[in-house]
Tab-separated table of C-alpha atoms in Angstrom:
chain	number	residue	atom	x	y	z
A	1	MET	CA	0.000	0.000	0.000
A	2	GLY	CA	1.269	3.479	-0.840
A	3	LEU	CA	2.594	5.642	1.933
A	4	SER	CA	2.539	9.441	2.121
A	5	LEU	CA	5.754	10.760	3.610
A	6	LEU	CA	5.184	13.674	5.926
A	7	THR	CA	7.657	16.444	6.597
A	8	ARG	CA	7.671	19.012	9.344
A	9	ASN	CA	5.965	21.701	7.318
A	10	LEU	CA	2.953	19.381	6.886
A	11	TRP	CA	2.569	18.781	10.618
A	12	SER	CA	-0.232	21.286	11.154
A	13	THR	CA	-2.132	19.853	8.199
A	14	LEU	CA	-1.760	16.330	9.564
A	15	CYS	CA	-3.127	17.389	12.933
A	16	PHE	CA	-6.321	18.574	11.283
A	17	LEU	CA	-6.649	15.525	9.138
A	18	ILE	CA	-6.670	13.237	12.130
A	19	LEU	CA	-10.367	13.986	12.318
A	20	THR	CA	-10.891	11.437	15.018
A	21	SER	CA	-9.051	13.658	17.505
A	22	PHE	CA	-11.266	14.593	20.367
A	23	CYS	CA	-11.922	17.986	21.934
A	24	ASN	CA	-9.927	19.608	19.153
A	25	LEU	CA	-6.669	18.591	20.836
A	26	LEU	CA	-3.200	18.740	19.298
A	27	LEU	CA	-1.401	15.641	20.492
A	28	LEU	CA	2.254	16.124	21.293
A	29	VAL	CA	4.491	13.777	23.193
A	30	ARG	CA	7.512	14.667	25.229
A	31	HIS	CA	10.296	12.129	24.920
A	32	GLN	CA	12.306	11.926	28.104
A	33	SER	CA	13.978	8.618	29.039
A	34	ARG	CA	12.567	6.191	26.472
A	35	GLU	CA	13.361	3.221	28.692
A	36	THR	CA	11.880	4.424	31.954
A	37	SER	CA	9.652	7.453	31.463
A	38	LEU	CA	5.916	7.270	30.913
A	39	GLN	CA	5.023	10.901	30.469
A	40	SER	CA	3.714	12.803	27.495
A	41	ALA	CA	2.993	16.341	26.489
A	42	ILE	CA	-0.208	17.611	25.003
A	43	SER	CA	-1.272	21.069	24.035
A	44	PRO	CA	-5.063	21.458	24.259
A	45	LEU	CA	-6.609	23.895	21.801
A	46	HIS	CA	-9.502	25.867	23.259
A	47	ARG	CA	-9.864	23.283	25.978
A	48	GLN	CA	-12.314	25.464	27.865
A	49	ASN	CA	-14.714	24.925	24.962
A	50	CYS	CA	-14.338	21.157	24.776
A	51	THR	CA	-17.332	19.813	22.904
A	52	SER	CA	-16.824	16.055	23.009
A	53	PRO	CA	-19.612	13.859	24.393
A	54	GLU	CA	-17.560	13.052	27.529
A	55	SER	CA	-16.154	16.516	28.152
A	56	ALA	CA	-17.291	16.384	31.790
A	57	ILE	CA	-14.660	13.712	32.431
A	58	PRO	CA	-11.166	15.234	32.849
A	59	TRP	CA	-8.866	14.654	29.898
A	60	GLU	CA	-6.619	11.827	31.003
A	61	LEU	CA	-3.433	13.370	29.605
A	62	SER	CA	-3.431	16.183	32.174
A	63	GLY	CA	-0.465	15.551	34.410
A	64	PRO	CA	2.217	17.621	36.139
A	65	VAL	CA	4.369	18.064	33.021
A	66	LYS	CA	4.510	21.558	31.503
A	67	SER	CA	3.417	21.884	27.899
A	68	HIS	CA	5.961	22.842	25.247
A	69	THR	CA	3.442	25.046	23.483
A	70	GLY	CA	1.099	26.411	26.115
A	71	ARG	CA	0.650	27.424	29.728
A	72	LEU	CA	-1.433	24.380	30.638
A	73	SER	CA	-0.021	21.312	32.318
A	74	CYS	CA	0.023	18.084	30.389
A	75	GLY	CA	1.258	14.516	30.466
A	76	LEU	CA	-0.136	11.342	31.962
A	77	ASP	CA	-0.121	11.512	35.731
A	78	SER	CA	1.096	8.190	37.113
A	79	LYS	CA	-1.186	8.734	40.121
A	80	THR	CA	-4.294	8.178	38.001
A	81	ARG	CA	-5.576	4.638	37.534
A	82	LEU	CA	-4.685	4.580	33.855
A	83	GLY	CA	-1.320	6.252	34.379
A	84	PHE	CA	-0.301	3.772	37.056
A	85	PHE	CA	-1.474	0.833	34.963
A	86	LEU	CA	0.369	1.977	31.816
A	87	GLN	CA	3.570	2.555	33.746
A	88	LYS	CA	3.354	-0.989	35.109
A	89	LEU	CA	2.459	-2.361	31.675
A	90	SER	CA	5.378	-0.635	29.945
A	91	ASN	CA	7.763	-2.365	32.350
A	92	GLU	CA	6.128	-5.746	31.713
A	93	LEU	CA	6.399	-5.329	27.939
A	94	LEU	CA	10.183	-4.995	28.240
A	95	VAL	CA	10.367	-8.814	28.159
A	96	HIS	CA	9.883	-8.476	24.376
A	97	LYS	CA	12.816	-6.083	24.000
A	98	ASN	CA	15.294	-8.518	22.468
A	99	ASP	CA	12.890	-10.095	19.982
A	100	CYS	CA	11.111	-6.903	18.968
A	101	ARG	CA	13.833	-4.280	18.880
A	102	GLU	CA	13.455	-3.752	15.124
A	103	MET	CA	9.667	-3.484	14.890
A	104	VAL	CA	6.441	-3.672	16.865
A	105	VAL	CA	2.953	-3.800	15.312
A	106	TYR	CA	0.060	-3.067	17.662
A	107	GLY	CA	-3.587	-2.085	17.848
A	108	VAL	CA	-6.595	-1.927	20.178
A	109	ALA	CA	-9.683	-4.147	20.126
A	110	PHE	CA	-11.899	-2.985	22.981
A	111	GLY	CA	-15.242	-4.760	22.762
A	112	MET	CA	-16.608	-7.856	21.061
A	113	ASP	CA	-17.312	-6.013	17.801
A	114	HIS	CA	-13.576	-6.303	17.193
A	115	MET	CA	-12.741	-9.291	19.353
A	116	GLN	CA	-14.886	-11.681	17.330
A	117	TYR	CA	-12.259	-11.532	14.573
A	118	ILE	CA	-9.428	-12.172	17.029
A	119	LEU	CA	-11.014	-15.066	18.884
A	120	GLU	CA	-11.554	-17.013	15.671
A	121	ASP	CA	-9.027	-18.179	13.083
A	122	HIS	CA	-10.408	-17.479	9.616
A	123	GLY	CA	-7.207	-18.728	8.003
A	124	LYS	CA	-6.620	-15.641	5.862
A	125	ILE	CA	-3.411	-14.480	7.553
A	126	ASP	CA	-0.107	-16.223	6.820
A	127	VAL	CA	0.913	-16.300	10.468
A	128	ALA	CA	3.970	-18.508	10.043
A	129	SER	CA	5.434	-16.190	7.412
A	130	LEU	CA	4.846	-13.051	9.478
A	131	ILE	CA	6.410	-14.536	12.594
A	132	GLU	CA	9.390	-15.780	10.575
A	133	ARG	CA	9.993	-12.267	9.229
A	134	HIS	CA	9.197	-10.195	12.299
A	135	ASN	CA	9.251	-12.564	15.279
A	136	ARG	CA	6.235	-12.623	17.550
A	137	CYS	CA	6.029	-8.846	17.735
A	138	PHE	CA	2.340	-8.290	17.086
A	139	PHE	CA	0.251	-6.994	19.988
A	140	MET	CA	-3.448	-6.312	20.502
A	141	PHE	CA	-4.709	-4.446	23.561
A	142	VAL	CA	-8.036	-5.902	24.653
A	143	LEU	CA	-10.509	-5.822	27.531
A	144	GLU	CA	-9.776	-8.297	30.280
A	145	GLU	CA	-13.428	-9.341	30.376
A	146	ASP	CA	-13.345	-10.374	26.705
A	147	ILE	CA	-10.496	-12.885	26.857
A	148	GLY	CA	-10.285	-14.305	30.365
A	149	SER	CA	-6.942	-16.085	30.641
A	150	GLN	CA	-6.283	-16.231	26.881
A	151	THR	CA	-2.968	-14.577	25.973
A	152	VAL	CA	-2.690	-15.167	22.203
A	153	SER	CA	-5.118	-14.624	19.313
A	154	ALA	CA	-6.837	-17.698	17.880
A	155	ASP	CA	-4.485	-17.807	14.883
A	156	GLY	CA	-1.406	-17.415	17.094
A	157	LEU	CA	-0.236	-14.087	15.659
A	158	ASP	CA	-1.088	-11.414	18.250
A	159	TRP	CA	-0.144	-11.242	21.881
A	160	LEU	CA	-3.319	-10.241	23.729
A	161	VAL	CA	-2.579	-7.616	26.372
A	162	SER	CA	-5.557	-7.210	28.681
A	163	PHE	CA	-6.884	-4.005	30.233
A	164	PRO	CA	-9.264	-4.007	33.224
A	165	ARG	CA	-12.263	-1.885	32.284
A	166	GLN	CA	-11.966	0.078	35.533
A	167	VAL	CA	-8.621	1.643	34.578
A	168	LEU	CA	-10.053	3.164	31.400
A	169	PRO	CA	-11.343	6.690	31.994
A	170	TYR	CA	-14.068	6.952	29.341
A	171	THR	CA	-17.309	5.167	28.602
A	172	SER	CA	-16.519	5.315	24.892
A	173	MET	CA	-14.038	2.579	24.033
A	174	ARG	CA	-13.269	4.434	20.825
A	175	ARG	CA	-12.125	7.364	22.934
A	176	ASN	CA	-10.059	5.139	25.236
A	177	ALA	CA	-8.381	3.543	22.217
A	178	LYS	CA	-7.220	6.974	21.013
A	179	ILE	CA	-5.054	7.362	24.115
A	180	LEU	CA	-3.173	4.142	23.390
A	181	LYS	CA	-2.961	4.943	19.689
A	182	TYR	CA	-0.421	7.671	20.397
A	183	TYR	CA	1.377	5.967	23.281
A	184	GLY	CA	3.263	3.313	21.339
A	185	HIS	CA	6.702	4.801	21.963
A	186	PHE	CA	6.181	4.727	25.726
A	187	LEU	CA	4.703	1.240	25.778
A	188	PHE	CA	7.417	-0.083	23.430
A	189	PRO	CA	10.396	2.242	24.090
A	190	PHE	CA	12.830	-0.334	22.732
A	191	ALA	CA	11.397	-0.543	19.188
A	192	GLU	CA	13.093	1.206	16.265
A	193	THR	CA	9.880	1.097	14.195
A	194	ILE	CA	6.375	1.161	15.683
A	195	VAL	CA	3.344	0.408	13.527
A	196	TRP	CA	-0.199	1.236	14.595
A	197	GLN	CA	-2.752	-0.949	12.826
A	198	ASP	CA	-6.484	-0.544	13.444
A	199	ALA	CA	-8.336	-3.630	14.648
A	200	LYS	CA	-10.436	-3.433	11.472
A	201	PHE	CA	-7.517	-5.041	9.631
A	202	ARG	CA	-8.549	-8.222	11.406
A	203	ARG	CA	-11.921	-8.322	9.662
A	204	PRO	CA	-12.183	-10.913	6.872
A	205	ASP	CA	-13.012	-8.172	4.343
A	206	PHE	CA	-10.021	-6.072	5.454
A	207	VAL	CA	-7.395	-8.687	6.169
A	208	THR	CA	-6.127	-8.739	2.575
A	209	LYS	CA	-5.331	-5.038	2.876
A	210	ARG	CA	-2.734	-5.554	5.600
A	211	PRO	CA	0.921	-5.991	4.590
A	212	SER	CA	2.249	-9.481	4.072
A	213	ASP	CA	5.741	-8.160	4.832
A	214	TYR	CA	6.135	-5.190	7.168
A	215	THR	CA	9.777	-4.681	6.232
A	216	ALA	CA	8.652	-2.241	3.534
A	217	MET	CA	7.061	-0.143	6.288
A	218	ARG	CA	10.482	0.828	7.617
A	219	GLN	CA	10.807	4.195	5.919
A	220	ASP	CA	13.402	6.949	6.300
A	221	ALA	CA	10.602	9.383	7.083
A	222	CYS	CA	9.993	9.922	10.795
A	223	MET	CA	6.289	9.296	10.357
A	224	SER	CA	4.394	7.680	7.495
A	225	VAL	CA	0.702	7.178	6.907
A	226	VAL	CA	-1.533	5.605	4.310
A	227	ALA	CA	-3.067	7.983	1.792
A	228	LEU	CA	-6.792	8.412	2.245
A	229	PRO	CA	-8.617	6.559	-0.549
A	230	ILE	CA	-11.011	8.357	-2.882
A	231	HIS	CA	-14.182	6.734	-1.621
A	232	LYS	CA	-17.798	7.632	-0.972
A	233	ASN	CA	-17.084	7.567	2.780
A	234	THR	CA	-14.305	10.119	2.464
A	235	PHE	CA	-15.446	12.488	-0.295
A	236	GLY	CA	-19.167	11.771	-0.686
A	237	LYS	CA	-21.020	9.302	-2.901
A	238	ASN	CA	-22.298	11.870	-5.384
A	239	ASN	CA	-18.853	13.396	-5.771
A	240	VAL	CA	-16.871	10.228	-6.429
A	241	ARG	CA	-19.445	9.122	-9.016
A	242	ARG	CA	-18.661	12.132	-11.175
A	243	LYS	CA	-16.394	11.360	-14.102
A	244	GLY	CA	-12.947	12.862	-13.675
A	245	TYR	CA	-13.632	13.898	-10.074
A	246	GLN	CA	-10.670	15.493	-8.297
A	247	PRO	CA	-10.567	15.179	-4.474
A	248	SER	CA	-11.591	18.349	-2.680
A	249	PHE	CA	-10.649	19.338	0.847
A	250	ARG	CA	-14.052	20.989	1.299
A	251	ASP	CA	-15.861	17.878	0.043
A	252	HIS	CA	-13.928	15.819	2.573
A	253	CYS	CA	-14.863	18.135	5.440
A	254	GLU	CA	-18.551	18.112	4.546
A	255	THR	CA	-18.609	14.331	4.082
A	256	ILE	CA	-17.070	13.705	7.499
A	257	VAL	CA	-19.452	16.123	9.211
A	258	ASP	CA	-22.463	14.543	7.493
A	259	ALA	CA	-21.320	11.126	8.689
A	260	LEU	CA	-20.990	12.382	12.254
A	261	LYS	CA	-24.613	13.524	12.263
A	262	LYS	CA	-25.539	9.846	12.107
A	263	ARG	CA	-23.113	9.019	14.928
A	264	PRO	CA	-23.797	11.653	17.601
A	265	HIS	CA	-21.980	9.778	20.354
A	266	VAL	CA	-18.514	9.646	18.806
A	267	THR	CA	-15.771	11.924	20.034
A	268	ASP	CA	-15.791	14.590	17.346
A	269	SER	CA	-17.682	17.872	17.308
A	270	ASN	CA	-19.335	18.823	14.026
A	271	ARG	CA	-19.111	22.522	14.760
A	272	THR	CA	-15.453	22.324	15.734
A	273	LEU	CA	-14.518	20.312	12.659
A	274	MET	CA	-16.112	22.810	10.278
A	275	LYS	CA	-14.387	25.613	12.150
A	276	GLN	CA	-11.097	23.807	11.589
A	277	CYS	CA	-11.895	23.412	7.897
A	278	ASN	CA	-12.504	27.136	7.545
A	279	LEU	CA	-9.367	28.075	9.477
A	280	TYR	CA	-7.098	25.804	7.454
A	281	GLU	CA	-8.505	27.013	4.172
A	282	GLN	CA	-7.802	30.581	5.297
A	283	ASP	CA	-4.305	29.909	6.630
A	284	VAL	CA	-2.904	27.634	3.939
A	285	PRO	CA	-1.632	29.427	0.820
A	286	LYS	CA	-3.899	29.040	-2.203
A	287	LYS	CA	-1.155	27.305	-4.162
A	288	ALA	CA	-0.997	24.505	-1.582
A	289	SER	CA	-3.370	21.650	-2.263
A	290	LEU	CA	-4.696	20.445	1.083
A	291	ASP	CA	-6.548	17.519	-0.437
A	292	ARG	CA	-3.264	15.946	-1.537
A	293	TYR	CA	-2.272	15.437	2.084
A	294	LEU	CA	-5.390	13.723	3.421
A	295	VAL	CA	-4.428	10.629	5.380
A	296	ASP	CA	-6.017	7.562	6.906
A	297	THR	CA	-4.761	7.140	10.468
A	298	GLY	CA	-5.908	3.526	10.577
A	299	PHE	CA	-2.317	2.648	9.669
A	300	ILE	CA	0.620	4.711	10.998
A	301	VAL	CA	4.356	4.016	10.984
A	302	TRP	CA	6.702	5.798	13.394
A	303	ASN	CA	10.457	5.597	12.861
A	304	PHE	CA	12.565	5.898	16.037
A	305	ASP	CA	15.800	4.702	14.477
A	306	SER	CA	17.527	8.089	14.414
A	307	LYS	CA	18.021	10.829	16.965
A	308	GLU	CA	16.273	13.296	14.655
A	309	CYS	CA	13.182	11.120	14.325
A	310	ARG	CA	13.068	10.330	18.023
A	311	GLY	CA	12.938	14.041	18.649
A	312	PHE	CA	10.404	14.747	15.890
A	313	ASN	CA	8.027	11.968	16.963
A	314	SER	CA	8.139	12.834	20.639
A	315	VAL	CA	7.864	16.636	20.683
């Protein structure tokens, strides 16, 4: 699958295009000691106007660390239930350090909607080949209640790492998953390459879209993502049906907002997203084509092999 290489000057555009971000937050992570530290930095944008469905619950990444870009505190406080659990978990995952130093592939499957594809072996993944190439370095974070004492997926590929429901701060499992999505480098501080892969790549209709060899994912770019496909779900059914249709940033914004109207309990705010659309269209020079940089964050590759990339990915 084609990857879009992102450079620093595209960072602000990327932050918008991760439309699943909640409360209009700009996620930043502060890299301290990669082996021992479990703290991150986050700069909330207009936090006082948070419009997510669970805005009454404090944002979990609000710890004693000072933000690089604002006056607010940030980071994951180890005194919270989730913070304490993740710090303990990161130490436990160090047992995989020797086998998984080159690459880790991980995702989150909170709830049986996703777990049904992990607890059954549909035979569509060449497990033996993947393990031969990359060792047993595939991880899936799951709810403790969904797996009991099971530690490996039915096909033998993924380590199942269980989370007690009570340590997760939000009712929405989609929202809880977003925290872990951007915590890979603290959970796997030993890995040179970290790949986030949505649990949907476990579905029988999606499994053929996952790489058969993740070696090609090891790019020189500090961060790589899959280009967003031109599809009715991303640019609108009527638009993509038009002959010779060229992707439009505005069409994408309107399509996402229309979809959210049918899903009122997800983490995004329609009003905030359209405000972002308007601001980016005003701030980006006319000659820049925003629609060329739309990305699908269901598959993300972070490169921690160099000092430059470690700094870029963690600031």
